[in-house]
mmCIF file of C-alpha atoms in Angstrom:
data_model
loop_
_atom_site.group_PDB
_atom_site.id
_atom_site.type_symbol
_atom_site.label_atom_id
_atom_site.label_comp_id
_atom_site.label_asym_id
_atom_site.label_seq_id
_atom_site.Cartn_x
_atom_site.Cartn_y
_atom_site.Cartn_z
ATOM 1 C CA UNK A 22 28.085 -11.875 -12.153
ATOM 2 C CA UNK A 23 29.478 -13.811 -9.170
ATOM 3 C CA UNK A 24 31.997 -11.970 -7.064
ATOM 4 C CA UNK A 25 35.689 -12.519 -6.311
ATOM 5 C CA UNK A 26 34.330 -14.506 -3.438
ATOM 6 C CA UNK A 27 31.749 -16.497 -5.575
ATOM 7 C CA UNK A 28 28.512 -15.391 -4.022
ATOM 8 C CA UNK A 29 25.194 -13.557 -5.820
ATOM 9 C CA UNK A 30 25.017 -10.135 -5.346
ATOM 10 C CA UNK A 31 22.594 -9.283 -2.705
ATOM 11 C CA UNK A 32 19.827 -7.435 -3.635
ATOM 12 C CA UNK A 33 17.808 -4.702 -1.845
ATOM 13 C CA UNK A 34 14.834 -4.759 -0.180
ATOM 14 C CA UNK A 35 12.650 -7.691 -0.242
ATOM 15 C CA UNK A 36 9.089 -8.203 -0.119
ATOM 16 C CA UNK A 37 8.046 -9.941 3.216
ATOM 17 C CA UNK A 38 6.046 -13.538 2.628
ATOM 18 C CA UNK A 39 2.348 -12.518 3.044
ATOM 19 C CA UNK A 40 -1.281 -11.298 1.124
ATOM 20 C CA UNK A 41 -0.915 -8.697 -1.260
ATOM 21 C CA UNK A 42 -2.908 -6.511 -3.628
ATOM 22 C CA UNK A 43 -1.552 -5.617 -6.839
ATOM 23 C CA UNK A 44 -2.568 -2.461 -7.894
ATOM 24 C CA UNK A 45 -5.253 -3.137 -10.337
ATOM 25 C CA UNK A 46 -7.157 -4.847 -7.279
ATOM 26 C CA UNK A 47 -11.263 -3.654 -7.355
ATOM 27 C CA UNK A 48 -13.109 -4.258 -4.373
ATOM 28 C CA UNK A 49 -16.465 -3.876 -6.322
ATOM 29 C CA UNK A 50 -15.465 -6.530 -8.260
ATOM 30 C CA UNK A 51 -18.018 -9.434 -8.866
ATOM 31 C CA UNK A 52 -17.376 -12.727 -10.749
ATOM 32 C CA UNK A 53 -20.951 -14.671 -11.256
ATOM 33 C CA UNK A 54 -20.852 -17.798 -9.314
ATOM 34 C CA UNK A 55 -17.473 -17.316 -7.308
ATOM 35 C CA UNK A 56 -17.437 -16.846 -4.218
ATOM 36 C CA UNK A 57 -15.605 -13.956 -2.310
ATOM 37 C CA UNK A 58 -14.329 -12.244 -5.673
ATOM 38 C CA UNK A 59 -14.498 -8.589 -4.733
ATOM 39 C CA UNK A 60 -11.682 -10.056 -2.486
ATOM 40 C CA UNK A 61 -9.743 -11.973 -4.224
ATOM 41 C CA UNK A 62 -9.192 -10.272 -7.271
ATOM 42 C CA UNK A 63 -5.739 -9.612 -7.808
ATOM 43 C CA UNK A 64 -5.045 -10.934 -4.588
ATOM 44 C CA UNK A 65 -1.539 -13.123 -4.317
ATOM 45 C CA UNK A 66 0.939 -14.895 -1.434
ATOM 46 C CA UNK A 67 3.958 -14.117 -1.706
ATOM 47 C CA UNK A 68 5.966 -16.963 -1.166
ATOM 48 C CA UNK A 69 9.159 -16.858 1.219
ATOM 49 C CA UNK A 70 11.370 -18.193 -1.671
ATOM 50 C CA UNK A 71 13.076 -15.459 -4.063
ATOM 51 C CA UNK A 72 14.072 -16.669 -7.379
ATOM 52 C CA UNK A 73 17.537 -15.720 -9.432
ATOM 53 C CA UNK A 74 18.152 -15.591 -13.631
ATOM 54 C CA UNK A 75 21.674 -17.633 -13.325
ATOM 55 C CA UNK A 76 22.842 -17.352 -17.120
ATOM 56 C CA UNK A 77 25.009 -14.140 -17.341
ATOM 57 C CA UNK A 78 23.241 -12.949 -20.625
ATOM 58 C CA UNK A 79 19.628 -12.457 -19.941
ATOM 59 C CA UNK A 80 17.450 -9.734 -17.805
ATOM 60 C CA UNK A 81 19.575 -6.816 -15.545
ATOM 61 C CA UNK A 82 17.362 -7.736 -12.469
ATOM 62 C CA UNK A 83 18.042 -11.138 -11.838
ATOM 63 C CA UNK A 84 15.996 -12.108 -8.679
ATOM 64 C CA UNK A 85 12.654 -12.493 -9.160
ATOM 65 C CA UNK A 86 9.511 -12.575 -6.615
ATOM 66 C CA UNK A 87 7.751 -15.930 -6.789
ATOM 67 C CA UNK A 88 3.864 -15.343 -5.970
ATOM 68 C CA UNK A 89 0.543 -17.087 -6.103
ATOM 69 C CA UNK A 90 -2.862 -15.781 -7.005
ATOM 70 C CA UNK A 91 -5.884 -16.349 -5.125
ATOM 71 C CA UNK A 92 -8.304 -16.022 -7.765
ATOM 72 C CA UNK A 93 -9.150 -18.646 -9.801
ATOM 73 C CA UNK A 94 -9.548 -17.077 -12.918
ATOM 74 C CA UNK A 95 -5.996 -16.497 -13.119
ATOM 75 C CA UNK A 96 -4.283 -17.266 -16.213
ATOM 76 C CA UNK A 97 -1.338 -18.826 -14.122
ATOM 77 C CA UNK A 98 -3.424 -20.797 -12.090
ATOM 78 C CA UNK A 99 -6.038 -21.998 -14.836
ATOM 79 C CA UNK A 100 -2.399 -23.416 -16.415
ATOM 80 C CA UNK A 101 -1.649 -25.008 -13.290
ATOM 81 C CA UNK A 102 -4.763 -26.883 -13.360
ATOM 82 C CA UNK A 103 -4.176 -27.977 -16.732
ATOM 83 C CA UNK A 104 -0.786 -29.551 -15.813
ATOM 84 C CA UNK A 105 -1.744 -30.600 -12.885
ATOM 85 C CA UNK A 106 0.684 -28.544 -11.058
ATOM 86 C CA UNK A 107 0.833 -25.076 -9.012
ATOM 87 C CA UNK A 108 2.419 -22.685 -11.159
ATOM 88 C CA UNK A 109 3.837 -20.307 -9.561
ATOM 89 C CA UNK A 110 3.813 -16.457 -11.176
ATOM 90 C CA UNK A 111 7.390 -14.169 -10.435
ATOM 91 C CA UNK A 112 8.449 -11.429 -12.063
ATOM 92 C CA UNK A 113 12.155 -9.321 -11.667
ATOM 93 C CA UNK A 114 12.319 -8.157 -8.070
ATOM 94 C CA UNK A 115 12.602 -4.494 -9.325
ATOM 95 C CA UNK A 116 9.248 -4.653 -10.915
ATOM 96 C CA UNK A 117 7.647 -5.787 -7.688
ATOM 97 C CA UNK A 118 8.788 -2.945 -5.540
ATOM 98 C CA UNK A 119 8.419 -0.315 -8.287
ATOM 99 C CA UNK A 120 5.444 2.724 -8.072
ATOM 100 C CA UNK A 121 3.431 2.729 -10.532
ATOM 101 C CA UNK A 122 1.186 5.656 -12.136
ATOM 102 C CA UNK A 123 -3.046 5.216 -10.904
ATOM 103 C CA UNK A 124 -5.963 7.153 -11.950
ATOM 104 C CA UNK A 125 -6.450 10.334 -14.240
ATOM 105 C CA UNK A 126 -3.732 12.702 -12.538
ATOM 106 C CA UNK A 127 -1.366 9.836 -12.600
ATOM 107 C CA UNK A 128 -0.799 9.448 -8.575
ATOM 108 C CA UNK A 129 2.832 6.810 -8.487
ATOM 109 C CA UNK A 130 1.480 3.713 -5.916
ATOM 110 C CA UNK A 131 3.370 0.806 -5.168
ATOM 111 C CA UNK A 132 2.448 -1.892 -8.049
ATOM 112 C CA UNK A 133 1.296 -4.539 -4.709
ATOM 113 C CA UNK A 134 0.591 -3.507 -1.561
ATOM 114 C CA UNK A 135 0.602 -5.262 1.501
ATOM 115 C CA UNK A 136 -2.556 -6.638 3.172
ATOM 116 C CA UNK A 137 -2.010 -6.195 6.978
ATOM 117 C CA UNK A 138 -5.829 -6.714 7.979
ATOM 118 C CA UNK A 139 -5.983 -10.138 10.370
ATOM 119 C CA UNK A 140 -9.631 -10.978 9.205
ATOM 120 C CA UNK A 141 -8.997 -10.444 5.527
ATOM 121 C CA UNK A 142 -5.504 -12.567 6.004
ATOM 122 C CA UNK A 143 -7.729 -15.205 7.884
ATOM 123 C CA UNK A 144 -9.976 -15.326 5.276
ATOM 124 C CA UNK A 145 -7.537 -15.065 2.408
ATOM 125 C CA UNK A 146 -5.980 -17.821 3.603
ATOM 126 C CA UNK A 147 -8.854 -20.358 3.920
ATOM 127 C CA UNK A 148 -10.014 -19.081 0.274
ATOM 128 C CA UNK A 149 -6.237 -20.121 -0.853
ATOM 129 C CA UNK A 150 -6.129 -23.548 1.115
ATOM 130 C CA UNK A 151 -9.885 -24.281 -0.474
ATOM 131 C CA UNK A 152 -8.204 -23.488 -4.190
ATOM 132 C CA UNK A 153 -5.041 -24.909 -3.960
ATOM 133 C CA UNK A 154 -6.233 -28.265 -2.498
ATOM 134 C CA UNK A 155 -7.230 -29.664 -5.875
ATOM 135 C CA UNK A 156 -3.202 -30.111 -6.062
ATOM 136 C CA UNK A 157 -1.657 -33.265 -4.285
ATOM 137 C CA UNK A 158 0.872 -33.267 -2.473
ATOM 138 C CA UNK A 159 1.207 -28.932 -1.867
#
C-alpha cells in the first residue's frame, strides 16, 4: 500500500468542499411540517476532509468522501441525534465521482452534482447551521 517512500497513494480528482445534490434529489419534494424540503432533499456539504481505509485487506478505493446531509430525515443524521453526535456519511471516493444511469433511456449523470447557485448556497447554509446546532460544541 505505502510506497518505497512511505506516503498514500494520491488519488485523482477530488470533490471541492461545498452543497451538493445527489442524484436522486426532487425539487417537488414535500415533507409535511418541514420546512424548505423540496430543497433539502438529498442535499449534503461536503466536508474539506477526505477519509482513507488504512488496513491493507479491505475495499480497492481507499479514500473516502466525508459528507453531511441537510435533511433531517436522514438516516445518518437521525443516528447522530441519537448519540448525540454528528455523524458524518462517506463513501469510497470512486463512488462519489462515478455517472450513474437516470430515467427510462438510462441517461449516465454524475451520482452528486454541484450546487453553484449563491442564494440556494446562502440558504443551504442557514438551513444546515439551524440543524446542526442541536450539537454542542460543532
Amino acid at each position: 500500500m505505502l510506497n518505497e517512500k512511505n506516503a498514500l497513494p494520491l488519488p485523482g480528482a477530488l470533490p471541492e468542499p461545498g452543497f451538493y445534490y445527489h442524484y436522486k434529489h426532487d425539487p417537488d419534494f414535500r415533507k409535511p411540517g418541514v420546512k424548505d424540503a423540496h430543497i433539502r432533499n438529498y442535499a449534503y456539504r461536503i466536508l474539506g476532509s477526505i477519509g482513507f481505509y488504512t488496513e491493507d485487506n479491505g475495499p480497492e478505493d481507499k479514500y473516502r468522501v466525508n459528507y453531511l446531509p441537510l435533511y433531517p430525515w436522514a438516516p445518518v443524521y437521525v443516528a447522530g441525534l441519537e448519540l448525540g453526535r454528528i455523524v458524518e456519511d462517506n463513501r469510497p471516493l470512486s463512488m462519489f465521482m462515478e455517472k450513474v444511469p437516470k430515467g427510462t433511456n438510462g441517461e449516465m449523470i454524475p451520482r452528486f452534482t454541484k450546487i453553484t447557485d449563491t442564494d440556494l448556497i446562502a440558504r443551504l447554509t442557514e438551513l444546515e447551521d439551524e440543524q446542526y446546532s442541536v450539537f454542542s460544541p460543532r
